[in-house]
GROMACS .gro file of N, CA, C and O in nm:
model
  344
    1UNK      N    1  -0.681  -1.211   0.227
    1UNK     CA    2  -0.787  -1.121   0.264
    1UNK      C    3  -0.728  -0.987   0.300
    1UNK      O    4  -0.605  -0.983   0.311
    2UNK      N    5  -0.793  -0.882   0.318
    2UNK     CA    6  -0.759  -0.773   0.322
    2UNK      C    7  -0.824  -0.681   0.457
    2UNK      O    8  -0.933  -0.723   0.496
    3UNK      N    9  -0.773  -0.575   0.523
    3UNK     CA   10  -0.853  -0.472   0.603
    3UNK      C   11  -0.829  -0.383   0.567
    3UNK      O   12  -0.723  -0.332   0.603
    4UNK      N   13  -0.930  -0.304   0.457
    4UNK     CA   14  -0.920  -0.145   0.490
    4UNK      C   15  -0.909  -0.040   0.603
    4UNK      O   16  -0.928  -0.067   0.721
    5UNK      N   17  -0.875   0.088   0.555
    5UNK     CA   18  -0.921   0.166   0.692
    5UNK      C   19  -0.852   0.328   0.616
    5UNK      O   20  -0.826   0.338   0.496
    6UNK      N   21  -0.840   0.406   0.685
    6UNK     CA   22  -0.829   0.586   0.649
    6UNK      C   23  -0.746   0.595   0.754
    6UNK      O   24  -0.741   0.521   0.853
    7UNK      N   25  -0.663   0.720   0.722
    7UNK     CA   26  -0.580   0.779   0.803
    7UNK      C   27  -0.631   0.928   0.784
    7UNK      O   28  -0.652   0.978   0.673
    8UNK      N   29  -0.642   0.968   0.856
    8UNK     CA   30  -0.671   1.119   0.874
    8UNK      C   31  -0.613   1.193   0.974
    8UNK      O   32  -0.573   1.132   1.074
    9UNK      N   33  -0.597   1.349   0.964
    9UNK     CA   34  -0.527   1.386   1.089
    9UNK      C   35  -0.622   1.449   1.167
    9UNK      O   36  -0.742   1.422   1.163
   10UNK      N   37  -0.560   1.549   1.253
   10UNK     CA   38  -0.642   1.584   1.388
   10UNK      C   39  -0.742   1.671   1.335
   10UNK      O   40  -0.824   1.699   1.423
   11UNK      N   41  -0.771   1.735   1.203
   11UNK     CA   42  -0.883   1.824   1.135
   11UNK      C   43  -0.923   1.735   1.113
   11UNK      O   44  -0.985   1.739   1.219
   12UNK      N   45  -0.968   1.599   1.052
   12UNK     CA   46  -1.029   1.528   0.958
   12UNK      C   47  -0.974   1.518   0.808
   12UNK      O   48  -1.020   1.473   0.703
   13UNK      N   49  -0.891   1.561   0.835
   13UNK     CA   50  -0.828   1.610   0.635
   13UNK      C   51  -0.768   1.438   0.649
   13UNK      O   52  -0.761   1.364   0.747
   14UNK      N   53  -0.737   1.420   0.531
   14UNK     CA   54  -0.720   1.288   0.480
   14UNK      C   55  -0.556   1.281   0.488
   14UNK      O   56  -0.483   1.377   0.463
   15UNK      N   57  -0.519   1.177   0.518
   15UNK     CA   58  -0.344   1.142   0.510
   15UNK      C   59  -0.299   1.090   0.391
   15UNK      O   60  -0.340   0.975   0.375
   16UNK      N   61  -0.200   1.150   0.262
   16UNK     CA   62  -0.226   1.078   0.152
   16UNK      C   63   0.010   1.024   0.203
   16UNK      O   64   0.102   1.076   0.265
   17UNK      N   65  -0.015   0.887   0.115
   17UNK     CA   66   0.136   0.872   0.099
   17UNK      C   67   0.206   0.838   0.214
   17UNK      O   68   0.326   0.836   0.244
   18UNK      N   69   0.114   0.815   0.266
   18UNK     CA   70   0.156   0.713   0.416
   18UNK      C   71   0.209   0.570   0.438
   18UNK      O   72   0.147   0.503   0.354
   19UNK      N   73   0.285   0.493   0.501
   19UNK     CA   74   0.310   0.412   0.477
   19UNK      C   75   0.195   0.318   0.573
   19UNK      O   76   0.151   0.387   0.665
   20UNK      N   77   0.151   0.210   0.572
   20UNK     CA   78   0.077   0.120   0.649
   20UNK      C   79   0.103   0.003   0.680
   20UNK      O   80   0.117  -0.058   0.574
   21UNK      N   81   0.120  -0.074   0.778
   21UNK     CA   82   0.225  -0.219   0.801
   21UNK      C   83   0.140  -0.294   0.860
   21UNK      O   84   0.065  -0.233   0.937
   22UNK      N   85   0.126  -0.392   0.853
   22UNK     CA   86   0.047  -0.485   0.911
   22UNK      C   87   0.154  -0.627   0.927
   22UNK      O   88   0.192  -0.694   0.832
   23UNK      N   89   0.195  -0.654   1.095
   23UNK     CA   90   0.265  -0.741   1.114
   23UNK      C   91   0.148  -0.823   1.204
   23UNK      O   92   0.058  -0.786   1.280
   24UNK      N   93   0.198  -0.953   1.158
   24UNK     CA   94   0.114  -1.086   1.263
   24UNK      C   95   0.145  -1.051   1.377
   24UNK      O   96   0.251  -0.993   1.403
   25UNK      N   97   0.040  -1.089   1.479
   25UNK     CA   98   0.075  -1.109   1.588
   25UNK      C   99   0.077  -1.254   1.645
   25UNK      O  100   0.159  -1.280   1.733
   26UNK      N  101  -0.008  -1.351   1.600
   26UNK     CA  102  -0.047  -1.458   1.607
   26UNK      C  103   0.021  -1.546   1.494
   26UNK      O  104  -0.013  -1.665   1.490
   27UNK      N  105   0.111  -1.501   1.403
   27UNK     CA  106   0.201  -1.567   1.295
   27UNK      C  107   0.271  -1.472   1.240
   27UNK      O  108   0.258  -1.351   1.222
   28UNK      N  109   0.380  -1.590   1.208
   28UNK     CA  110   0.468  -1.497   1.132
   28UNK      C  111   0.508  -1.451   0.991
   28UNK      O  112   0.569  -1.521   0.910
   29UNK      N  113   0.461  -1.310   0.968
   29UNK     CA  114   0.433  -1.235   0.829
   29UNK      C  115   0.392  -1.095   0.867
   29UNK      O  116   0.358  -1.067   0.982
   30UNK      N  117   0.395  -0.997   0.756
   30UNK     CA  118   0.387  -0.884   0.719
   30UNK      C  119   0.311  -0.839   0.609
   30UNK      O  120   0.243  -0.930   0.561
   31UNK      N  121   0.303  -0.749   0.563
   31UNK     CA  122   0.294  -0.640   0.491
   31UNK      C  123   0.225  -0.522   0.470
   31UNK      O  124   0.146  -0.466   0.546
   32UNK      N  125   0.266  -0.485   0.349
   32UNK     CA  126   0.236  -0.271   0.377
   32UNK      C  127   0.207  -0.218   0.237
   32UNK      O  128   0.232  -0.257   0.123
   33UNK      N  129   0.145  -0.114   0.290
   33UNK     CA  130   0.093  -0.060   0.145
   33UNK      C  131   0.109   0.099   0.183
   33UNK      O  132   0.157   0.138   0.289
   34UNK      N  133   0.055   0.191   0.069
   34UNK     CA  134   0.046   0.366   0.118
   34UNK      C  135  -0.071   0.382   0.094
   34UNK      O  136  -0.137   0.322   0.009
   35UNK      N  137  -0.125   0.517   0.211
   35UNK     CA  138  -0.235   0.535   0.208
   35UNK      C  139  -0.270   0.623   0.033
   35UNK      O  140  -0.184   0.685  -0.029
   36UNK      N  141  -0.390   0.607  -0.004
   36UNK     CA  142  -0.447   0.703  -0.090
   36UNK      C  143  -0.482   0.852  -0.075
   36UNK      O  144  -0.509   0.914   0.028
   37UNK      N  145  -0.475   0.900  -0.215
   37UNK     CA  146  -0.516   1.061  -0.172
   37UNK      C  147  -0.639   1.101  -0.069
   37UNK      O  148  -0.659   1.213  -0.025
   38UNK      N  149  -0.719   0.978  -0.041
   38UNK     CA  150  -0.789   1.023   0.025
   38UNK      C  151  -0.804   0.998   0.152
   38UNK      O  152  -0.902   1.038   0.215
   39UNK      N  153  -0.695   0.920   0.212
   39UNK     CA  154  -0.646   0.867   0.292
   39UNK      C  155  -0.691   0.697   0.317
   39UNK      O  156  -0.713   0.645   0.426
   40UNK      N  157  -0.696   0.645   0.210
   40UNK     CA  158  -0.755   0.520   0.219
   40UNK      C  159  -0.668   0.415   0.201
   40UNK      O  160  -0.580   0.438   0.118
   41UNK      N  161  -0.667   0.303   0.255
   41UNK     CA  162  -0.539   0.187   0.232
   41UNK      C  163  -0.632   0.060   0.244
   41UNK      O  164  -0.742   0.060   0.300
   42UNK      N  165  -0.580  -0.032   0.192
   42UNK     CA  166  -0.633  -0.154   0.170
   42UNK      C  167  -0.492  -0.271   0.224
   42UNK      O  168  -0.406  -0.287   0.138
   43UNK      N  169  -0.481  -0.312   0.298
   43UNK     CA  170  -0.316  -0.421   0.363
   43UNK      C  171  -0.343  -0.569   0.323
   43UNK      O  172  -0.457  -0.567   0.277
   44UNK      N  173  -0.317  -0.638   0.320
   44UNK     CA  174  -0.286  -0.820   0.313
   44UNK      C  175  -0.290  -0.864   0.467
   44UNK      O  176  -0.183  -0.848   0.527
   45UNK      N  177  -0.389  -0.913   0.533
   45UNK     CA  178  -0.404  -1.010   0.617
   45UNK      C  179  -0.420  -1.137   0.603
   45UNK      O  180  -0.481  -1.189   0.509
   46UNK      N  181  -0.352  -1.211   0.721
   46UNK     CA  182  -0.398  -1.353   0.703
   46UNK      C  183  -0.511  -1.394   0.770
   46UNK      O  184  -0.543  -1.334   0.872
   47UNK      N  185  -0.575  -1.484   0.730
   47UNK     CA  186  -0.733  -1.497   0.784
   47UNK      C  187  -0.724  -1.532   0.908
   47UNK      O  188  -0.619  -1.582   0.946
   48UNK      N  189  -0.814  -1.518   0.983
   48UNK     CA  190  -0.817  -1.563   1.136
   48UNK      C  191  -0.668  -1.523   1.204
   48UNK      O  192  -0.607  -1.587   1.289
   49UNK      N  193  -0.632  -1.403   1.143
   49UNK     CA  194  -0.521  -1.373   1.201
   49UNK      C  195  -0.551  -1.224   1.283
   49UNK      O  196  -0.649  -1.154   1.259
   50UNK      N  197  -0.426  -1.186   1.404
   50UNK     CA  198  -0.428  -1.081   1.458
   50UNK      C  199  -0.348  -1.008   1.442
   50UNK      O  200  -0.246  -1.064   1.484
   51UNK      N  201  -0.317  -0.894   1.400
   51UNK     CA  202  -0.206  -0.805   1.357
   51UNK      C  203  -0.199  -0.681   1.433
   51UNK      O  204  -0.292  -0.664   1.512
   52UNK      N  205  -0.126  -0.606   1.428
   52UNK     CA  206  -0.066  -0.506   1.473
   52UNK      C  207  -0.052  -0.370   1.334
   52UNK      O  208   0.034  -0.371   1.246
   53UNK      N  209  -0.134  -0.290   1.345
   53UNK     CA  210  -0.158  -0.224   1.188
   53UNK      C  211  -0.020  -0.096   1.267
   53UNK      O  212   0.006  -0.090   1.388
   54UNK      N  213   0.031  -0.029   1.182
   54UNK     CA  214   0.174   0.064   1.210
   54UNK      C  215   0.142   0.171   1.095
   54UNK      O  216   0.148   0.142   0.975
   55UNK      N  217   0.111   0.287   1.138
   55UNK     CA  218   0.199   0.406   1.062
   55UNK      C  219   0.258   0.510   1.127
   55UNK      O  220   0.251   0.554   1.242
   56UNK      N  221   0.338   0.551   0.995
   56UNK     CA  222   0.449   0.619   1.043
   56UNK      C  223   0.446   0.776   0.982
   56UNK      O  224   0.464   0.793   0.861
   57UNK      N  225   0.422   0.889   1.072
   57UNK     CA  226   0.406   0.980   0.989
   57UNK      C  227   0.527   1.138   1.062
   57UNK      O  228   0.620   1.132   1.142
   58UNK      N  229   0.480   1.231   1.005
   58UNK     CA  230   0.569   1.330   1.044
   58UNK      C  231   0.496   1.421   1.130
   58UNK      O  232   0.392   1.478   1.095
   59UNK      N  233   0.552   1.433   1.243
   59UNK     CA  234   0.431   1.524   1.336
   59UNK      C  235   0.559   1.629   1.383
   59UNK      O  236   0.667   1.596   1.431
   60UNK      N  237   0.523   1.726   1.360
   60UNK     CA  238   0.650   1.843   1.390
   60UNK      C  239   0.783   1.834   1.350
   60UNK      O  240   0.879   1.885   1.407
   61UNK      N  241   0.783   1.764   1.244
   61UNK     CA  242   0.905   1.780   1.137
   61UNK      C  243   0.970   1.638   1.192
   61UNK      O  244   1.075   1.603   1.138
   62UNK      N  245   0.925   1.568   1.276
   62UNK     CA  246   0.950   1.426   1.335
   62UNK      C  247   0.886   1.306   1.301
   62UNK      O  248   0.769   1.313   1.262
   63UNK      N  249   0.956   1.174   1.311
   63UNK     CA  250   0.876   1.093   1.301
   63UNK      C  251   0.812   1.018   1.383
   63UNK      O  252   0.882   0.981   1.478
   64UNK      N  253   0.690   0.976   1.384
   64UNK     CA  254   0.586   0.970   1.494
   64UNK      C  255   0.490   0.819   1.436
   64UNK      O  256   0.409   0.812   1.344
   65UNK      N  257   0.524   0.741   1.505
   65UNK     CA  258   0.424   0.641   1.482
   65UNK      C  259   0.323   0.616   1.549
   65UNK      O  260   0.320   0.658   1.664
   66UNK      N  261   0.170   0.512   1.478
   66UNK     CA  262   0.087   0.504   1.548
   66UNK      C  263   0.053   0.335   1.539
   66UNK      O  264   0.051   0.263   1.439
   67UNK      N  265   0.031   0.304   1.664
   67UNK     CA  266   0.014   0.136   1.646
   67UNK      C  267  -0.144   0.107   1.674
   67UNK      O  268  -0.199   0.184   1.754
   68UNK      N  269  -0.214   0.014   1.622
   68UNK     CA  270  -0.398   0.007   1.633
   68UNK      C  271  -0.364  -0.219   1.624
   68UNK      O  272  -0.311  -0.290   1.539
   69UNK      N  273  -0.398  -0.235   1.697
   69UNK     CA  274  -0.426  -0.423   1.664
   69UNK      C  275  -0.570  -0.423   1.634
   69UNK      O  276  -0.657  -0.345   1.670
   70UNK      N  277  -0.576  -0.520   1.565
   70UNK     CA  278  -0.725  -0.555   1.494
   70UNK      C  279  -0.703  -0.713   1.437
   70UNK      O  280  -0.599  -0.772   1.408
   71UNK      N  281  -0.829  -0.752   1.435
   71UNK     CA  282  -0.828  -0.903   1.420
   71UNK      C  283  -0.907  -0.983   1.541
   71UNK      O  284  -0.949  -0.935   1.646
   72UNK      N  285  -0.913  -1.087   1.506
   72UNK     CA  286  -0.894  -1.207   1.399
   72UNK      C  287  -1.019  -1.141   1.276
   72UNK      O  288  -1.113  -1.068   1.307
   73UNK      N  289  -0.993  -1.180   1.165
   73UNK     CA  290  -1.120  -1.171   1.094
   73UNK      C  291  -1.135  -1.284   0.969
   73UNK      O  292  -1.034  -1.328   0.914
   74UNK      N  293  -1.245  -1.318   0.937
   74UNK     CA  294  -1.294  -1.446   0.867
   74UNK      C  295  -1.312  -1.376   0.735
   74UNK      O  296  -1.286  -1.442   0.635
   75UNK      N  297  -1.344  -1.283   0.724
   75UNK     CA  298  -1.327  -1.242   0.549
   75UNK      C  299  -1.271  -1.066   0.569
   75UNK      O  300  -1.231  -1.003   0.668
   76UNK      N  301  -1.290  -1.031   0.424
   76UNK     CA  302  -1.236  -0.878   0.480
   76UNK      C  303  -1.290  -0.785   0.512
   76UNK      O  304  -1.400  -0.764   0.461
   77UNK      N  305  -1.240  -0.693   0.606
   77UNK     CA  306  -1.292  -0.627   0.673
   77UNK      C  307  -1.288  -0.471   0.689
   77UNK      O  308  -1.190  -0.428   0.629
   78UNK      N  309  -1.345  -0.394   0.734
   78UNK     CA  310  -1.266  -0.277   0.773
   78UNK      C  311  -1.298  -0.176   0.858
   78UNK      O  312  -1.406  -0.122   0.879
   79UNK      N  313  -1.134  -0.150   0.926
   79UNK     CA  314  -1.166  -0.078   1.052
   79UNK      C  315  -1.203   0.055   1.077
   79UNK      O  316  -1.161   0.156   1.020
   80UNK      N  317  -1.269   0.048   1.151
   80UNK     CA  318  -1.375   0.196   1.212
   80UNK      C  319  -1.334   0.196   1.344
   80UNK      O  320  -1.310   0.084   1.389
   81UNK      N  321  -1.315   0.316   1.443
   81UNK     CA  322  -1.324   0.462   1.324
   81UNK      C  323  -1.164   0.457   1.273
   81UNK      O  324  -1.072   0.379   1.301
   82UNK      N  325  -1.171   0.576   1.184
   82UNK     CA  326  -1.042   0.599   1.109
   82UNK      C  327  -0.932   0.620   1.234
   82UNK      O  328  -0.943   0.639   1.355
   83UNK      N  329  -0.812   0.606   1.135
   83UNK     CA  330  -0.649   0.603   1.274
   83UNK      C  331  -0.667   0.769   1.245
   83UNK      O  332  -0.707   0.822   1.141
   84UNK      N  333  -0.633   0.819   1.341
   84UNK     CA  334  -0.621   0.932   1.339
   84UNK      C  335  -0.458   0.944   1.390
   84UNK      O  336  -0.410   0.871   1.476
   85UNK      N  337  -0.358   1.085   1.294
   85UNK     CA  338  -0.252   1.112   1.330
   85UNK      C  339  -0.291   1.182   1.454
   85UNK      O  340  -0.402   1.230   1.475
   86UNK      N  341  -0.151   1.185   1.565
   86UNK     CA  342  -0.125   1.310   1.646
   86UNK      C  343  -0.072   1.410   1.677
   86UNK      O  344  -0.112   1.473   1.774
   0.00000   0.00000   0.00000
């Protein structure tokens, strides 16, 4: 199953080429995808699972991550509101 969701920054403009991670919290597994030009990503969850969603972006020529948990969910889902960079 899957959770969408958007990355956008502090205007609303869209985050494209982002990386997105989704580690279990409740089991053990991963994975990651990049956001779209329009800041859109789609990740691999496990069902009835809780994860820890991760991106990693550049905020003043640095790297700056942002962590969001979401879960459990029974089919796929997606999270609102968008991650916003800082």
């Amino acid at each position: 199953m899957f959770v969408r969701g958007c990355l956008r920054d502090t205007a609303n403009q869209p985050v494209e080429n982002v990386r997105v991670t989704a580690d279990g919290v409740n089991y053990s597994g991963s994975s990651s995808t990049f956001t779209a030009a329009d800041g859109s990503f789609r990740v691999a969850v496990r069902r009835d699972g809780l994860v820890t969603l991760s991106v990693t972006f550049l905020r003043n020529g640095k790297p700056s991550t942002k962590t969001v948990n979401a879960g459990p969910y029974t089919a796929d889902a997606t999270l609102t509101p968008s991650i916003v960079t800082e």
